[in-house]
Amino acid sequence: MTANGTEGRGGPGVFRRRLLLAVDAQGYGRSDAVTQREFQAGLARLLDAAAGTAGLDRDRWETQRAGDSVFAVLPEGTDEPALVDTFMRALDAGLRAFNRNRVPHARLRLRAAVHFGPVSPGPNGFADRAPVEIHRILDSAPLRGALAAAPDACLAVAVSAPVFHDTVGAEYTTVPAEAFRQVRVEQKEYRGDAWIWVPGSRAGQPAPVPDRPAAEAPRQVRPQPPTGPEPAGPEPAGGAPVTRIRVRADEVAGEATVIRADRLEGTVEADAEVGRVAPGGTLVGLDLRSGGDAE
């Protein structure tokens, strides 16, 4: 992270690369005035608490507030993994405590975005590319959709490519890279990739890799026809042959027949060991197509 004085075409200014955080409350505009005030107070308190847990000095943040949202430029040298990992986990825990026993429309649910890039002070806020990019990620359809698709979640986090690759992908966080889902953000003039993590929600987990099935189908093992009878013991009186068949299977799906024959002679001893019969499955011991002596 750098902070250098520059003299460019726009006149004197300050060029800095900083860690950026943007947060926005879902459904704020649909809430009544009392709920909006509760959201504002809760948001400020929860951000303070999460920053304290992560060891981040929020008094040093350069912050813009807008009722239901906060945009912050964090000081040079801020611990990036602490913001992505400890801060977000603490924020999620605080939101869950805040929302306990609240009716659904009064629950505070947040979208958050983290980015690292150039930012400079302007006459009415912050200028340069990074502040624009982080707000495009924060307002993007994939991030909104991730929170909407996880009704049990309180927080959906999106990180930009630099943050993901340098912090999460490099394994500087306790949040594994597999917990994030890569998405394409196309919001207004911005085009880029982001990675979304929804803490504590199964619905928010990454979609399976496209070239891999969503879930491995239960292994279906059908009994195979015996390769031949087991060695027969002593023949019973009269010299009638004895055929012994043994079949083992973990699961029967569809119809499985242990013995199928047109005619049987002598004695047949069949032993089938089956773990389970799947719904709709059928296990048939003997299918004798025509008459014959079988014992």
Coordinates of C-alpha atoms in Angstrom, one line a residue:
M1 CA 0.0 0.0 0.0
T2 CA 1.4 3.4 -1.0
A3 CA 0.7 7.0 -0.5
N4 CA 2.6 9.3 -2.8
G5 CA 2.3 13.0 -3.6
T6 CA 1.8 13.4 -7.4
E7 CA 1.5 16.2 -9.8
G8 CA -0.7 15.1 -12.7
R9 CA -2.9 16.6 -15.4
G10 CA -5.6 17.2 -12.7
G11 CA -3.3 19.2 -10.5
P12 CA -1.8 18.3 -7.1
G13 CA -3.3 15.2 -5.6
V14 CA -2.5 12.1 -3.6
F15 CA -2.2 8.6 -5.2
R16 CA -2.8 5.7 -2.8
R17 CA -3.5 2.0 -3.0
R18 CA -5.7 1.1 -0.1
L19 CA -7.9 -1.7 1.2
L20 CA -11.5 -0.7 0.8
L21 CA -14.7 -2.0 2.5
A22 CA -18.3 -1.3 1.4
V23 CA -21.4 -2.5 3.3
D24 CA -25.1 -2.1 2.4
A25 CA -28.2 -3.3 4.2
Q26 CA -30.7 -5.3 2.3
G27 CA -34.3 -4.1 2.2
Y28 CA -33.6 -0.9 4.1
G29 CA -35.8 1.2 1.8
R30 CA -38.8 -1.0 2.4
S31 CA -38.5 -0.7 6.2
D32 CA -40.5 1.7 8.4
A33 CA -38.8 4.7 10.1
V34 CA -38.4 2.9 13.4
T35 CA -36.7 -0.2 11.8
Q36 CA -34.5 2.1 9.7
R37 CA -33.2 3.8 12.8
E38 CA -32.6 0.4 14.5
F39 CA -30.7 -0.7 11.4
Q40 CA -28.5 2.4 11.4
A41 CA -27.7 2.1 15.1
G42 CA -27.1 -1.6 14.8
L43 CA -24.9 -1.3 11.7
A44 CA -22.6 1.2 13.4
R45 CA -22.4 -0.9 16.6
L46 CA -21.8 -4.1 14.7
L47 CA -19.0 -2.6 12.5
D48 CA -17.3 -1.2 15.6
A49 CA -17.5 -4.6 17.4
A50 CA -16.2 -6.6 14.4
A51 CA -13.4 -4.2 13.9
G52 CA -12.4 -4.5 17.5
T53 CA -12.5 -8.3 17.4
A54 CA -10.3 -8.2 14.3
G55 CA -7.8 -5.8 15.8
L56 CA -8.7 -3.0 13.3
D57 CA -8.7 0.6 14.5
R58 CA -12.0 1.9 13.1
D59 CA -11.2 5.4 14.3
R60 CA -8.5 5.6 11.6
W61 CA -10.9 4.6 8.8
E62 CA -11.9 7.3 6.3
T63 CA -15.6 6.7 6.1
Q64 CA -18.6 7.8 4.1
R65 CA -22.0 6.9 5.5
A66 CA -25.4 7.0 3.8
G67 CA -27.9 5.6 6.3
D68 CA -28.0 2.0 5.2
S69 CA -24.5 1.8 3.8
V70 CA -20.9 2.5 4.7
F71 CA -17.9 2.9 2.5
A72 CA -14.5 3.0 4.2
V73 CA -10.9 3.5 3.1
L74 CA -8.7 1.7 5.5
P75 CA -5.4 3.0 6.6
E76 CA -2.1 2.0 5.0
G77 CA -0.8 -1.3 6.4
T78 CA -4.2 -2.7 7.4
D79 CA -4.1 -6.5 7.9
E80 CA -6.0 -7.7 4.8
P81 CA -6.6 -11.3 6.0
A82 CA -8.0 -9.9 9.3
L83 CA -10.6 -7.9 7.3
V84 CA -11.6 -10.8 5.1
D85 CA -11.6 -13.4 7.8
T86 CA -11.8 -12.4 11.4
F87 CA -13.8 -9.2 10.8
M88 CA -16.4 -10.9 8.5
R89 CA -16.8 -13.8 10.9
A90 CA -17.4 -11.4 13.8
L91 CA -19.8 -9.3 11.8
D92 CA -21.8 -12.4 10.8
A93 CA -21.9 -13.5 14.5
G94 CA -23.0 -10.0 15.5
L95 CA -25.8 -9.9 12.9
R96 CA -27.1 -13.3 14.1
A97 CA -27.2 -12.1 17.7
F98 CA -28.9 -8.8 16.5
N99 CA -31.5 -10.7 14.5
R100 CA -32.4 -13.3 17.2
N101 CA -36.1 -13.4 17.9
R102 CA -36.8 -10.7 15.2
V103 CA -39.5 -11.1 12.7
P104 CA -38.2 -11.6 9.1
H105 CA -38.9 -8.1 7.8
A106 CA -37.0 -6.6 10.8
R107 CA -33.8 -8.7 10.4
L108 CA -30.7 -6.8 9.4
R109 CA -29.0 -8.5 6.5
L110 CA -25.9 -7.1 4.9
R111 CA -23.9 -7.3 1.6
A112 CA -20.2 -6.5 2.0
A113 CA -17.5 -6.1 -0.6
V114 CA -13.7 -5.9 -0.1
H115 CA -11.3 -4.5 -2.8
F116 CA -7.7 -3.2 -3.0
G117 CA -6.8 -0.5 -5.4
P118 CA -6.1 3.1 -6.2
V119 CA -8.1 5.8 -4.3
S120 CA -7.7 9.5 -3.8
P121 CA -9.7 12.2 -2.0
G122 CA -12.1 14.3 -4.0
P123 CA -14.2 17.4 -3.4
N124 CA -17.3 15.3 -2.6
G125 CA -15.9 12.0 -1.4
F126 CA -13.4 9.6 -2.9
A127 CA -12.2 9.4 -6.5
D128 CA -10.3 7.0 -8.8
R129 CA -11.1 3.6 -10.1
A130 CA -11.2 1.4 -7.0
P131 CA -14.1 3.2 -5.2
V132 CA -16.2 2.8 -8.4
E133 CA -15.3 -0.9 -8.8
I134 CA -16.1 -1.8 -5.2
H135 CA -19.6 -0.2 -5.4
R136 CA -20.3 -2.1 -8.7
I137 CA -19.4 -5.3 -6.9
L138 CA -21.5 -4.4 -3.9
D139 CA -24.5 -3.6 -6.0
S140 CA -24.1 -6.5 -8.5
A141 CA -26.8 -9.0 -9.2
P142 CA -24.7 -12.1 -8.2
L143 CA -24.1 -10.7 -4.7
R144 CA -27.7 -9.7 -4.3
G145 CA -28.8 -13.0 -5.6
A146 CA -26.4 -14.9 -3.2
L147 CA -28.0 -13.3 -0.2
A148 CA -31.6 -13.7 -1.5
A149 CA -30.9 -17.4 -2.2
A150 CA -29.8 -18.0 1.4
P151 CA -32.7 -17.0 3.7
D152 CA -30.8 -18.4 6.7
A153 CA -27.8 -16.1 6.1
C154 CA -27.2 -12.7 7.5
L155 CA -24.2 -11.7 5.4
A156 CA -22.9 -12.2 1.9
V157 CA -19.3 -11.2 1.2
A158 CA -17.8 -10.5 -2.2
V159 CA -14.0 -9.9 -2.7
S160 CA -12.3 -8.6 -5.8
A161 CA -9.8 -10.6 -7.8
P162 CA -6.7 -8.9 -6.2
V163 CA -8.1 -9.7 -2.7
F164 CA -9.1 -13.2 -3.5
H165 CA -5.8 -14.3 -5.2
D166 CA -3.4 -12.5 -2.8
T167 CA -5.3 -13.3 0.5
V168 CA -7.7 -16.2 0.2
G169 CA -6.1 -18.1 -2.6
A170 CA -2.7 -17.8 -1.0
E171 CA -4.2 -19.3 2.2
Y172 CA -3.7 -16.4 4.5
T173 CA -7.2 -16.9 5.9
T174 CA -9.0 -19.6 7.7
V175 CA -11.7 -19.4 5.1
P176 CA -10.8 -21.9 2.4
A177 CA -10.8 -20.8 -1.2
E178 CA -13.4 -23.5 -1.9
A179 CA -15.9 -21.6 0.3
F180 CA -16.0 -18.9 -2.3
R181 CA -17.9 -19.0 -5.6
Q182 CA -16.5 -17.2 -8.6
V183 CA -18.9 -14.9 -10.4
R184 CA -18.9 -12.5 -13.3
V185 CA -19.9 -8.9 -12.4
E186 CA -21.3 -6.8 -15.2
Q187 CA -22.6 -3.7 -13.5
K188 CA -23.0 -0.5 -15.5
E189 CA -19.6 0.2 -17.1
Y190 CA -17.7 -2.3 -14.9
R191 CA -16.7 -5.8 -16.1
G192 CA -14.8 -8.1 -13.8
D193 CA -14.7 -11.2 -11.7
A194 CA -15.6 -11.4 -8.0
W195 CA -15.7 -14.2 -5.4
I196 CA -18.6 -14.6 -3.1
W197 CA -18.8 -16.2 0.3
V198 CA -22.0 -16.6 2.4
P199 CA -20.9 -17.4 6.0
G200 CA -22.8 -20.1 7.8
S201 CA -25.3 -20.9 5.1
R202 CA -25.6 -24.1 3.1
A203 CA -27.7 -22.4 0.4
G204 CA -24.8 -19.9 -0.1
Q205 CA -22.2 -22.5 -0.7
P206 CA -20.4 -22.6 -4.1
A207 CA -22.2 -24.3 -7.0
P208 CA -20.5 -27.6 -8.0
V209 CA -17.9 -27.4 -10.7
P210 CA -19.8 -27.6 -14.1
D211 CA -18.0 -30.6 -15.4
R212 CA -18.7 -32.6 -12.3
P213 CA -22.1 -34.0 -11.2
A214 CA -23.9 -31.9 -8.5
A215 CA -23.8 -34.9 -6.2
E216 CA -22.4 -38.4 -6.6
A217 CA -25.3 -40.7 -7.3
P218 CA -25.7 -43.6 -4.9
R219 CA -23.6 -46.5 -6.0
Q220 CA -26.0 -49.0 -7.6
V221 CA -24.6 -52.6 -7.7
R222 CA -26.7 -55.2 -9.4
P223 CA -26.2 -58.8 -8.5
Q224 CA -24.1 -60.4 -11.3
P225 CA -24.9 -63.9 -12.6
P226 CA -22.6 -66.4 -11.1
T227 CA -19.6 -67.5 -13.1
G228 CA -20.3 -71.0 -12.2
P229 CA -21.6 -73.2 -9.5
E230 CA -19.5 -73.6 -6.4
P231 CA -17.9 -77.0 -6.0
A232 CA -20.6 -79.4 -5.0
G233 CA -20.4 -81.4 -1.8
P234 CA -21.4 -85.0 -1.7
E235 CA -24.4 -85.7 -3.9
P236 CA -27.5 -86.6 -2.1
A237 CA -29.0 -90.0 -2.3
G238 CA -30.1 -90.8 -5.9
G239 CA -27.2 -88.9 -7.5
A240 CA -29.2 -85.7 -8.1
P241 CA -26.8 -82.7 -8.7
V242 CA -26.5 -79.8 -6.1
T243 CA -25.9 -76.3 -7.4
R244 CA -24.9 -73.6 -5.0
I245 CA -25.1 -69.9 -5.9
R246 CA -23.9 -66.9 -3.8
V247 CA -24.6 -63.2 -4.7
R248 CA -23.5 -60.1 -2.8
A249 CA -24.5 -56.5 -3.6
D250 CA -24.5 -53.2 -1.7
E251 CA -27.7 -52.0 -3.3
V252 CA -30.4 -53.2 -5.7
A253 CA -31.8 -50.7 -8.1
G254 CA -34.5 -51.8 -10.6
E255 CA -35.1 -55.5 -10.8
A256 CA -32.5 -58.0 -9.8
T257 CA -32.9 -61.8 -10.2
V258 CA -30.7 -64.3 -8.4
I259 CA -31.6 -67.2 -10.5
R260 CA -33.3 -67.2 -13.9
A261 CA -33.6 -70.5 -15.9
D262 CA -36.0 -72.4 -18.2
R263 CA -35.4 -75.6 -16.3
L264 CA -33.8 -76.7 -13.1
E265 CA -32.9 -80.2 -12.0
G266 CA -31.7 -81.5 -8.7
T267 CA -31.1 -79.2 -5.7
V268 CA -30.3 -75.5 -5.9
E269 CA -28.9 -73.6 -2.9
A270 CA -28.9 -69.8 -3.4
D271 CA -27.6 -67.2 -0.9
A272 CA -28.1 -63.5 -1.6
E273 CA -26.5 -60.8 0.6
V274 CA -28.0 -57.3 -0.3
G275 CA -27.3 -54.1 1.6
R276 CA -30.5 -52.4 0.6
V277 CA -33.2 -52.3 -2.0
A278 CA -33.6 -48.8 -3.5
P279 CA -37.1 -47.3 -3.8
G280 CA -38.7 -49.0 -6.8
G281 CA -36.2 -51.8 -6.8
T282 CA -37.2 -55.5 -6.8
L283 CA -35.2 -58.5 -5.7
V284 CA -36.4 -61.8 -7.1
G285 CA -34.9 -65.1 -5.8
L286 CA -36.0 -67.4 -8.6
D287 CA -37.5 -66.8 -12.0
L288 CA -38.3 -70.2 -13.5
R289 CA -39.6 -69.7 -17.1
S290 CA -41.0 -73.2 -17.6
G291 CA -41.8 -76.2 -15.5
G292 CA -39.1 -78.3 -13.9
D293 CA -38.1 -80.0 -10.7
A294 CA -36.5 -77.6 -8.2
E295 CA -36.1 -78.2 -4.5

